[in-house]
Coordinates of C-alpha atoms and ligand atoms in Angstrom, one line a residue:
Chain A
M1111 CA 96.5 87.9 77.3
S1112 CA 92.9 89.0 77.3
N1113 CA 91.9 91.1 80.2
T1114 CA 90.0 88.4 82.1
E1115 CA 92.7 85.8 81.7
M1116 CA 94.6 86.9 84.7
F1117 CA 91.6 86.0 86.9
K1118 CA 91.5 82.5 85.6
D1119 CA 95.1 81.7 86.5
R1120 CA 94.8 80.9 90.2
N1121 CA 98.4 79.8 90.6
I1122 CA 101.0 81.9 92.3
S1123 CA 102.7 83.8 89.6
E1124 CA 106.4 83.8 88.9
D1125 CA 107.0 87.3 90.4
Y1126 CA 106.3 86.2 94.0
F1127 CA 109.4 86.1 96.1
L1128 CA 110.0 85.8 99.8
L1129 CA 111.2 88.9 101.6
D1130 CA 114.7 88.7 103.0
I1131 CA 114.1 89.5 106.6
E1132 CA 117.1 90.0 108.9
D1133 CA 117.4 88.3 112.2
Y1134 CA 116.1 90.4 115.1
P1135 CA 119.1 92.0 117.0
T1136 CA 119.6 90.6 120.5
T1137 CA 122.5 92.5 122.1
P1138 CA 122.1 96.2 122.8
W1139 CA 125.1 97.0 120.5
E1140 CA 123.4 95.3 117.6
K1141 CA 120.2 97.1 118.3
F1142 CA 122.0 100.4 118.4
K1143 CA 123.7 99.5 115.1
R1144 CA 120.4 98.8 113.5
V1145 CA 119.0 102.1 114.7
V1146 CA 122.0 104.0 113.3
K1147 CA 121.8 102.1 110.0
R1148 CA 118.1 102.8 109.7
S1149 CA 118.4 106.4 110.7
F1150 CA 121.1 107.2 108.2
K1151 CA 120.0 105.0 105.4
G1152 CA 117.5 107.7 104.4
E1153 CA 114.5 105.4 104.4
L1154 CA 112.6 108.2 106.2
F1155 CA 113.4 110.6 103.3
V1156 CA 112.3 108.0 100.7
G1157 CA 108.9 108.0 102.4
L1158 CA 108.8 111.8 102.5
W1159 CA 109.7 112.0 98.8
V1160 CA 107.1 109.4 97.8
V1161 CA 104.2 111.3 99.3
L1162 CA 105.5 114.7 98.1
R1163 CA 105.8 113.2 94.6
E1164 CA 102.2 112.1 94.6
M1165 CA 101.1 115.5 95.8
I1166 CA 103.0 117.3 93.0
K1167 CA 101.8 114.8 90.4
F1168 CA 98.2 115.6 91.6
D1169 CA 96.9 112.3 90.2
I1170 CA 93.7 112.3 92.2
H1171 CA 91.8 109.1 92.2
T1172 CA 88.7 110.3 94.1
I1173 CA 85.3 109.7 92.4
Q1174 CA 83.0 112.4 93.7
Y1175 CA 80.2 110.0 94.0
P1176 CA 76.8 111.7 93.5
E1177 CA 78.2 113.7 90.6
E1178 CA 80.5 111.1 89.1
K1179 CA 79.9 107.4 89.0
L1180 CA 82.0 104.5 88.2
P1181 CA 80.6 102.4 85.3
I1182 CA 79.2 99.1 86.5
G1183 CA 79.4 95.8 84.6
P1184 CA 76.6 94.6 82.3
R1185 CA 76.3 91.5 84.5
Y1186 CA 75.9 93.5 87.7
R1187 CA 73.0 92.1 89.8
A1188 CA 71.1 95.1 91.2
V1189 CA 67.4 96.0 91.3
H1190 CA 65.3 93.8 89.0
E1191 CA 63.8 94.8 85.7
M1192 CA 60.8 93.4 83.9
K1193 CA 61.4 93.3 80.2
R1194 CA 59.1 93.6 77.2
L1195 CA 59.1 91.8 73.8
W1196 CA 61.1 93.6 71.2
E1197 CA 58.6 93.3 68.4
S1198 CA 55.2 94.0 70.0
G1199 CA 56.1 95.6 73.3
T1200 CA 53.9 93.3 75.3
E1201 CA 55.1 92.1 78.6
R1202 CA 57.3 89.1 78.5
C1203 CA 56.1 87.7 81.9
I1204 CA 53.6 84.8 81.3
G1205 CA 52.8 84.5 85.0
C1206 CA 54.3 81.0 85.3
G1207 CA 55.2 81.6 88.9
L1208 CA 58.6 79.9 88.7
C1209 CA 60.4 83.0 90.1
E1210 CA 58.1 83.1 93.1
K1211 CA 58.7 79.4 93.7
I1212 CA 62.5 79.5 93.4
C1213 CA 63.1 82.6 95.4
I1214 CA 65.1 81.5 98.4
S1215 CA 64.3 84.4 100.5
N1216 CA 60.6 84.3 99.7
C1217 CA 60.4 87.9 98.6
I1218 CA 58.5 87.7 95.4
R1219 CA 54.7 87.8 95.6
M1220 CA 52.5 87.6 92.6
E1221 CA 48.8 87.2 91.6
T1222 CA 47.7 86.0 88.2
R1223 CA 44.4 85.9 86.5
Y1224 CA 42.9 85.2 83.1
D1225 CA 42.5 88.2 80.8
E1226 CA 39.6 88.6 78.3
N1227 CA 41.3 86.3 75.8
Q1228 CA 41.7 83.6 78.4
R1229 CA 45.4 84.2 78.6
K1230 CA 47.2 84.3 81.9
E1231 CA 48.3 87.8 82.9
V1232 CA 50.0 89.1 85.9
G1233 CA 47.9 91.2 88.3
E1234 CA 50.0 92.0 91.3
Y1235 CA 53.8 91.5 91.3
S1236 CA 56.1 92.8 93.9
I1237 CA 59.6 92.1 95.2
N1238 CA 60.5 92.9 98.7
L1239 CA 63.9 94.4 98.2
G1240 CA 64.5 94.5 101.9
R1241 CA 64.7 90.8 101.9
C1242 CA 66.1 90.1 98.4
I1243 CA 69.6 88.8 98.5
F1244 CA 70.2 89.5 94.8
C1245 CA 71.1 85.9 94.2
G1246 CA 69.9 86.0 90.7
Y1247 CA 67.9 82.7 90.8
C1248 CA 64.7 84.4 89.6
A1249 CA 66.5 85.7 86.6
E1250 CA 68.1 82.3 85.9
V1251 CA 64.9 80.4 86.2
C1252 CA 62.6 82.6 84.2
P1253 CA 61.8 80.8 80.9
E1254 CA 60.9 84.0 79.1
L1255 CA 63.9 86.2 80.1
A1256 CA 61.2 88.4 81.6
I1257 CA 62.7 89.2 85.0
T1258 CA 66.3 90.2 84.9
H1259 CA 68.6 92.2 87.1
G1260 CA 69.4 95.8 86.2
G1261 CA 72.1 98.3 87.0
E1262 CA 70.1 100.5 89.4
Y1263 CA 71.9 100.3 92.7
E1264 CA 70.8 103.5 94.4
N1265 CA 67.9 102.6 96.6
A1266 CA 67.1 104.3 99.8
S1267 CA 64.0 104.0 101.8
E1268 CA 62.8 104.6 105.3
Q1269 CA 62.2 101.0 106.0
R1270 CA 63.6 97.7 104.9
E1271 CA 60.2 96.5 103.7
H1272 CA 60.3 98.7 100.7
F1273 CA 58.2 97.0 98.0
I1274 CA 59.1 97.4 94.5
L1275 CA 56.1 97.3 92.3
Y1276 CA 55.7 95.7 88.9
E1277 CA 55.1 99.1 87.3
D1278 CA 58.4 100.4 88.6
M1279 CA 60.4 97.5 87.2
L1280 CA 58.7 97.2 83.9
T1281 CA 60.6 98.8 81.0
P1282 CA 58.5 101.8 79.8
I1283 CA 56.7 101.0 76.5
D1284 CA 58.3 103.9 74.7
D1285 CA 61.8 102.5 75.4
V1286 CA 61.0 99.3 73.7
L1287 CA 59.4 100.9 70.7
N1288 CA 62.5 103.1 70.3
K1289 CA 64.7 100.0 70.7
K1290 CA 66.2 101.4 73.9
Q1291 CA 65.6 98.3 76.0
R1292 CA 68.9 96.6 76.9
E1293 CA 69.1 92.9 77.4
F1294 CA 70.7 91.7 80.6
Q1295 CA 74.0 89.9 80.0
G1296 CA 74.3 88.2 83.4
F1297 CA 72.8 85.3 85.2
G1298 CA 70.1 83.5 83.1
A1299 CA 70.8 85.4 79.9
I1300 CA 71.3 83.6 76.6
T1301 CA 74.9 82.8 76.0
P1302 CA 76.5 84.5 73.0
H1303 CA 76.4 82.8 69.6
E1304 CA 73.3 80.9 70.8
D1305 CA 71.9 81.1 67.2
E1306 CA 74.8 79.0 65.8
R1307 CA 74.3 76.3 68.4
L1308 CA 70.6 76.0 67.8
K1309 CA 69.4 72.7 66.3
K1310 CA 66.2 72.6 64.4
T1311 CA 63.4 70.5 65.9
P1312 CA 62.9 67.1 64.1
L1313 CA 59.6 68.3 62.7
A1314 CA 61.4 70.6 60.3
Y1315 CA 62.9 67.7 58.3
Chain B
M658 CA 102.9 151.8 133.2
D659 CA 101.3 154.2 130.7
M660 CA 97.9 153.9 129.1
A661 CA 99.2 153.4 125.5
Y662 CA 101.3 150.4 126.6
L663 CA 98.3 148.9 128.3
I664 CA 96.0 149.3 125.4
A665 CA 98.6 148.1 122.9
T666 CA 99.1 145.0 125.0
I667 CA 95.4 144.2 125.3
V668 CA 95.0 144.7 121.5
K669 CA 97.9 142.4 120.8
I670 CA 96.5 139.7 123.1
V671 CA 93.1 139.9 121.5
V672 CA 94.6 139.8 118.0
I673 CA 96.8 136.8 118.8
L674 CA 93.9 135.0 120.3
L675 CA 91.6 135.6 117.4
V676 CA 94.2 135.0 114.7
F677 CA 95.5 131.8 116.1
S678 CA 92.1 130.4 117.0
A679 CA 91.2 131.0 113.3
L680 CA 94.5 129.7 112.2
A681 CA 93.9 126.5 114.2
G682 CA 90.7 126.0 112.2
L683 CA 92.6 126.8 109.0
G684 CA 95.3 124.4 110.1
T685 CA 92.8 121.5 110.2
Y686 CA 91.7 122.5 106.7
F687 CA 95.3 122.5 105.4
E688 CA 96.0 119.3 107.2
R689 CA 93.1 117.5 105.6
K690 CA 93.9 118.9 102.1
V691 CA 97.6 118.2 102.3
L692 CA 97.1 114.7 103.6
A693 CA 94.4 114.1 101.0
F694 CA 96.6 115.2 98.1
M695 CA 99.5 113.1 99.4
Q696 CA 97.2 110.1 99.4
R697 CA 95.7 110.9 96.0
R698 CA 92.4 112.1 97.5
L699 CA 90.6 115.4 97.2
G700 CA 89.8 116.1 100.9
P701 CA 86.9 118.2 101.9
M702 CA 85.1 119.4 98.8
Y703 CA 81.5 120.1 99.4
V704 CA 81.1 122.9 101.9
G705 CA 81.9 126.1 100.1
P706 CA 84.4 126.4 97.2
Y707 CA 87.0 123.6 97.5
G708 CA 85.6 122.8 100.9
L709 CA 86.9 126.1 102.4
L710 CA 83.9 126.6 104.5
Q711 CA 84.4 123.2 106.1
I712 CA 86.1 125.1 109.0
A713 CA 82.9 127.0 109.6
A714 CA 80.8 123.9 109.4
D715 CA 83.1 122.2 111.9
G716 CA 83.0 125.2 114.2
I717 CA 79.2 125.2 114.2
K718 CA 79.2 121.6 114.9
L719 CA 81.6 121.8 117.8
F720 CA 79.8 124.8 119.3
T721 CA 76.3 123.4 119.1
K722 CA 77.1 119.8 120.1
E723 CA 75.9 118.7 123.4
D724 CA 78.5 118.9 126.1
I725 CA 78.4 115.4 127.6
I726 CA 80.0 114.8 131.0
P727 CA 79.9 111.1 131.7
A728 CA 78.6 109.8 135.0
N729 CA 81.8 108.4 136.6
V730 CA 84.3 111.1 135.7
V731 CA 85.9 113.4 138.2
R732 CA 83.9 116.4 137.2
P733 CA 86.0 119.5 138.1
I734 CA 89.2 118.0 136.7
F735 CA 87.4 116.6 133.6
K736 CA 85.9 120.1 133.0
I737 CA 89.1 122.1 133.5
A738 CA 91.5 119.8 131.5
P739 CA 90.7 121.1 128.0
V740 CA 91.1 124.7 129.2
I741 CA 94.6 123.9 130.4
T742 CA 95.7 122.7 127.0
A743 CA 94.2 125.6 125.1
A744 CA 95.1 128.3 127.6
T745 CA 98.7 127.3 128.0
A746 CA 99.2 127.1 124.3
F747 CA 98.1 130.7 124.0
M748 CA 100.0 131.8 127.0
A749 CA 103.2 130.5 125.4
A750 CA 102.5 132.9 122.5
A751 CA 103.1 135.9 124.8
A752 CA 106.9 135.7 124.4
I753 CA 107.1 134.9 120.7
P754 CA 107.8 137.8 118.3
F755 CA 105.5 136.9 115.4
M756 CA 106.7 139.6 113.0
P757 CA 109.3 142.3 112.8
S758 CA 108.1 145.6 114.5
F759 CA 106.4 148.1 112.3
T760 CA 105.0 151.6 112.7
I761 CA 101.4 152.6 112.5
G762 CA 100.6 156.3 112.7
G763 CA 103.8 157.2 114.4
Y764 CA 103.4 154.5 117.1
E765 CA 105.9 151.6 116.9
V766 CA 104.2 148.3 117.2
K767 CA 106.2 145.3 118.4
P768 CA 104.3 142.2 117.6
I769 CA 105.3 140.5 120.8
V770 CA 103.1 140.7 123.8
S771 CA 105.9 140.9 126.3
D772 CA 109.7 140.7 125.6
I773 CA 110.6 139.1 128.9
N774 CA 114.2 138.2 129.5
I775 CA 113.5 134.6 130.2
G776 CA 111.5 134.2 127.0
L777 CA 112.5 130.7 125.9
L778 CA 112.4 129.3 129.5
Y779 CA 108.9 130.7 129.8
I780 CA 107.7 129.3 126.4
F781 CA 108.9 125.8 127.1
G782 CA 107.7 125.9 130.7
V783 CA 104.2 127.0 129.7
M784 CA 104.1 124.6 126.8
G785 CA 105.2 121.9 129.2
V786 CA 102.3 122.7 131.5
G787 CA 100.0 122.2 128.5
L788 CA 100.7 118.4 128.8
Y789 CA 98.7 118.5 132.0
G790 CA 95.6 118.8 129.8
P791 CA 95.9 115.3 128.3
L792 CA 97.3 113.9 131.6
L793 CA 94.5 115.2 133.8
G794 CA 91.7 114.8 131.2
G795 CA 92.8 111.2 130.6
M796 CA 93.0 110.3 134.3
A797 CA 89.7 111.9 135.1
S798 CA 87.8 110.3 132.3
A799 CA 87.1 106.9 133.9
N800 CA 88.0 105.3 130.6
K801 CA 90.7 102.8 130.0
W802 CA 91.8 104.2 126.7
S803 CA 92.0 107.7 128.3
L804 CA 94.0 106.3 131.2
I805 CA 96.5 104.7 128.8
S806 CA 96.8 107.9 127.0
A807 CA 97.4 109.8 130.2
A808 CA 100.1 107.4 131.2
R809 CA 101.7 107.9 127.8
S810 CA 101.5 111.6 128.0
A811 CA 103.4 111.5 131.3
A812 CA 106.0 109.2 129.7
I813 CA 106.4 111.5 126.7
F814 CA 106.6 114.5 129.0
I815 CA 109.5 113.3 131.0
S816 CA 111.3 112.1 127.9
Y817 CA 111.2 115.0 125.5
E818 CA 111.5 117.9 127.9
V819 CA 115.0 116.8 128.7
V820 CA 115.9 116.8 125.0
T821 CA 114.3 120.2 124.4
G822 CA 116.0 121.8 127.3
L823 CA 119.5 120.4 126.7
S824 CA 119.4 120.9 122.9
I825 CA 118.4 124.5 123.3
L826 CA 121.1 125.0 126.0
A827 CA 124.0 125.2 123.5
P828 CA 122.4 128.0 121.4
V829 CA 121.5 129.8 124.6
M830 CA 125.1 129.6 125.7
M831 CA 126.2 131.2 122.5
V832 CA 123.7 134.0 122.5
G833 CA 123.9 134.6 126.2
S834 CA 120.2 135.4 126.5
L835 CA 116.8 133.7 126.6
S836 CA 114.9 136.3 124.8
L837 CA 113.9 135.5 121.3
I838 CA 114.5 139.1 120.2
D839 CA 118.1 138.8 121.3
F840 CA 118.3 135.5 119.4
N841 CA 117.1 137.4 116.3
N842 CA 119.6 140.2 116.8
W843 CA 122.5 137.8 117.4
Q844 CA 121.7 136.1 114.2
I845 CA 121.7 139.4 112.2
E846 CA 125.3 139.8 113.2
N847 CA 126.6 136.3 113.2
G848 CA 124.5 134.5 110.6
W849 CA 122.0 131.7 111.1
M850 CA 122.3 129.7 114.3
V851 CA 121.8 126.4 112.4
W852 CA 125.3 126.7 110.9
Y853 CA 126.8 126.9 114.4
Q854 CA 124.5 124.3 116.0
P855 CA 123.2 121.8 113.4
V856 CA 123.0 119.1 116.0
A857 CA 121.0 121.2 118.3
F858 CA 118.7 122.1 115.4
I859 CA 117.9 118.5 114.5
L860 CA 117.5 117.5 118.2
F861 CA 115.1 120.4 118.8
W862 CA 113.2 119.7 115.7
I863 CA 112.7 116.0 116.8
A864 CA 111.7 117.1 120.3
A865 CA 109.2 119.5 118.7
F866 CA 107.3 116.6 117.3
A867 CA 107.1 115.0 120.7
E868 CA 106.1 118.4 122.2
T869 CA 103.2 118.9 119.8
G870 CA 102.3 115.2 119.8
R871 CA 102.5 114.8 116.1
T872 CA 103.4 111.7 114.0
P873 CA 105.9 110.0 114.4
F874 CA 105.3 110.7 118.1
H875 CA 101.6 110.8 118.0
L876 CA 101.2 108.4 120.9
V877 CA 98.8 110.4 123.2
A878 CA 95.9 110.2 120.9
N879 CA 96.8 107.4 118.5
D880 CA 93.4 106.6 116.9
H881 CA 94.2 103.1 115.8
E882 CA 95.5 102.0 119.2
I883 CA 93.6 103.9 121.9
I884 CA 90.8 105.6 120.0
D885 CA 91.2 109.3 120.7
G886 CA 93.1 108.7 123.9
F887 CA 92.4 111.4 126.4
G888 CA 89.7 112.9 124.1
T889 CA 87.6 109.7 124.0
E890 CA 85.1 110.9 126.5
Y891 CA 85.0 114.5 125.4
S892 CA 82.5 116.0 123.1
G893 CA 81.6 119.4 121.7
M894 CA 83.7 122.4 122.4
R895 CA 85.6 120.8 125.3
W896 CA 87.1 118.4 122.7
G897 CA 87.4 121.4 120.4
L898 CA 89.6 123.2 123.0
F899 CA 92.0 120.2 123.0
F900 CA 92.1 120.5 119.2
I901 CA 92.7 124.3 119.2
G902 CA 95.5 123.8 121.7
E903 CA 97.2 121.2 119.6
Y904 CA 97.1 123.2 116.4
A905 CA 98.0 126.5 118.2
N906 CA 101.0 124.6 119.6
M907 CA 102.0 123.5 116.2
F908 CA 101.9 127.0 114.9
F909 CA 103.9 128.4 117.8
I910 CA 106.6 125.8 117.5
S911 CA 106.7 126.5 113.8
F912 CA 107.4 130.1 114.7
V913 CA 110.0 129.3 117.4
I914 CA 112.2 127.0 115.3
P915 CA 113.0 129.6 112.6
L916 CA 113.4 132.2 115.3
I917 CA 116.0 130.3 117.1
F918 CA 117.8 128.6 114.3
L919 CA 117.0 130.1 110.9
G920 CA 117.7 133.7 111.4
G921 CA 114.2 134.7 112.5
F922 CA 112.8 137.8 110.8
G923 CA 116.3 139.3 110.4
E924 CA 116.5 143.0 109.9
G925 CA 112.8 143.4 110.0
T926 CA 112.0 144.7 106.6
F927 CA 108.8 143.7 104.8
I928 CA 110.6 141.2 102.7
D929 CA 112.2 139.7 105.7
G930 CA 108.8 139.3 107.3
L931 CA 107.5 137.4 104.3
I932 CA 110.6 135.2 104.3
F933 CA 110.0 134.5 108.0
L934 CA 106.4 133.5 107.3
G935 CA 107.7 131.3 104.5
K936 CA 110.0 129.5 106.9
M937 CA 107.3 129.2 109.5
S938 CA 104.9 127.7 106.8
F939 CA 107.6 125.2 105.9
F940 CA 107.8 123.9 109.4
F941 CA 104.0 123.7 109.7
F942 CA 103.9 121.9 106.4
F943 CA 106.5 119.5 107.6
F944 CA 104.3 118.5 110.5
L945 CA 101.6 117.5 108.0
W946 CA 104.1 116.0 105.6
T947 CA 105.5 113.5 108.1
R948 CA 102.0 112.5 109.1
A949 CA 101.4 111.4 105.6
A950 CA 104.7 109.6 105.3
W951 CA 105.9 108.1 108.5
P952 CA 104.7 105.5 110.9
D953 CA 104.3 106.0 114.6
V954 CA 106.8 104.7 117.1
R955 CA 105.8 102.8 120.3
P956 CA 105.9 104.7 123.6
D957 CA 108.9 102.6 124.8
Q958 CA 110.7 103.3 121.6
L959 CA 110.2 107.1 122.1
M960 CA 111.5 106.9 125.6
W961 CA 114.4 104.8 124.4
L962 CA 115.1 107.3 121.7
C963 CA 114.9 110.3 124.0
W964 CA 116.9 109.0 126.9
K965 CA 119.5 106.8 125.3
V966 CA 120.1 108.5 122.0
L967 CA 119.0 112.1 121.9
M968 CA 119.9 113.1 125.4
P969 CA 123.6 111.9 125.3
I970 CA 124.0 113.6 121.9
A971 CA 122.5 116.8 123.4
V972 CA 124.8 116.6 126.5
L973 CA 127.8 116.1 124.2
N974 CA 126.7 119.0 122.1
V975 CA 126.5 121.2 125.2
V976 CA 130.0 120.1 126.4
I977 CA 131.6 120.6 123.0
T978 CA 130.0 124.0 122.6
G979 CA 131.3 124.9 126.0
I980 CA 134.9 123.8 125.2
V981 CA 134.9 125.6 121.9
M982 CA 133.6 128.8 123.5
M983 CA 136.2 128.8 126.3
Ligands
SF4_2301 S1 67.4 87.7 93.3 FE1 67.1 85.8 94.5 S2 66.3 86.6 96.4 FE2 66.1 88.3 95.0 S3 64.0 88.0 94.2 FE3 65.4 86.9 92.8 S4 65.4 84.8 93.6 FE4 64.6 86.1 95.2
SF4_2302 S1 59.6 83.2 86.1 FE1 59.5 84.9 84.5 S2 57.7 84.5 83.3 FE2 57.5 83.2 85.2 S3 56.3 84.5 86.6 FE3 58.5 84.9 87.0 S4 58.9 86.7 85.7 FE4 57.0 85.8 85.0

């Protein structure tokens, strides 16, 4: 069984069983008998033993958070990242505005203009993280795989309306040239083996 | 009354006050650590090495926090209630011999403030008065949770005191004295009291949990039912006094149980003293241990237990002891 398979099976598994619960005692004598039975059955000592065993084993599960962190999944939807093209390092965003349009909490704002080659380029681009619900629609809709989610989840600010600027989200140019940029695997990403499923356009034959 | 006795007594009082106030702080540290380890956590880690300075941090917080007295409370009673708890806890310590006597510079020091001949009666009387702290504080607080807690503390009070008194009666009959020093000396000659009075030992131990208000009888300030009970409206050092009282009580009871039943400090050599401290630590640890392992009972269950189960057993124990002694 692969390790995600257990999540797919939504049926109650075979190991479920109903607890055998005794009837509640009604007469005082039965109540007394139950107390005696429970007192001398040693259940209390089982409890004591269990916690003592855990203390002796010293199998501590605490993650000391700022120093240690749990790994997060590659599909985790935290603060957005703007990606660059692998080959040239230019920004992937073409300023189409789809993300601004689809954002259901209206938190993306952008301004575009023509650059000197009459190509569209992004002037201002900001995401109001105080309003973003991290739904992932922007990453899904982006035709260029330019805006994606990233793994950065530690944000603190004095106010909710903390804007995140384009420069903060953009992958640094050095990272791309050193092949350190990591593609997002979650919402909107290309499915694995996409190459094999690709059909050539009719013009090619 | 000569001067040396007076000075020695004052020094002893100051030492006990200081040591046990500090121990109460250290007790909270141990409690957090032990509970944490038993629940696979780490407990306090950040203040100082392994969180040891957490006590100091807590102390600073308690001392500097604003002392809020809410508008509708009965002010004098509200103010005095924490003092009752803390003061009676320490007053009880006056009749407890903490260590075997030793000599410093030719002067024999007995680490007991006053070896009065009604020692046990005094200890339990004063500890019993300590329950007026939660009772009065809870009733004066003008808060429903506090009121419930006050009612519970009264209920607990009338239940466990009977068991404590009756269970200790049989050992007292055998020793023929109420002084803990006499208990100790009797056990040097005759062996540990627990072999003669196992039933009384268990009963007394159970009652000690009610006396100190620890799980499974942690009803007076049961966080998940009645917030902090009588402490809900308290803040700062007033709340801290309740806390110190509770932990000091735990320590004193942990001293009293081995003194009465487990041979005390025996002959009084250095090794005996260490063994005595070991026994005392075990009982203190047991308070923490049960808190990690056991659930709480309901107040009516506690009263049922005390009046219908423990008290008859204690009376039977006293009667049988009497018949055997005749
Ligand atoms: S994740 Fe959703 S809410 Fe956030 S910016 Fe993208 S589309 Fe808007
Ligand atoms: S959808 Fe993608 S390419 Fe279009 S503006 Fe948004 S980030 Fe840029």
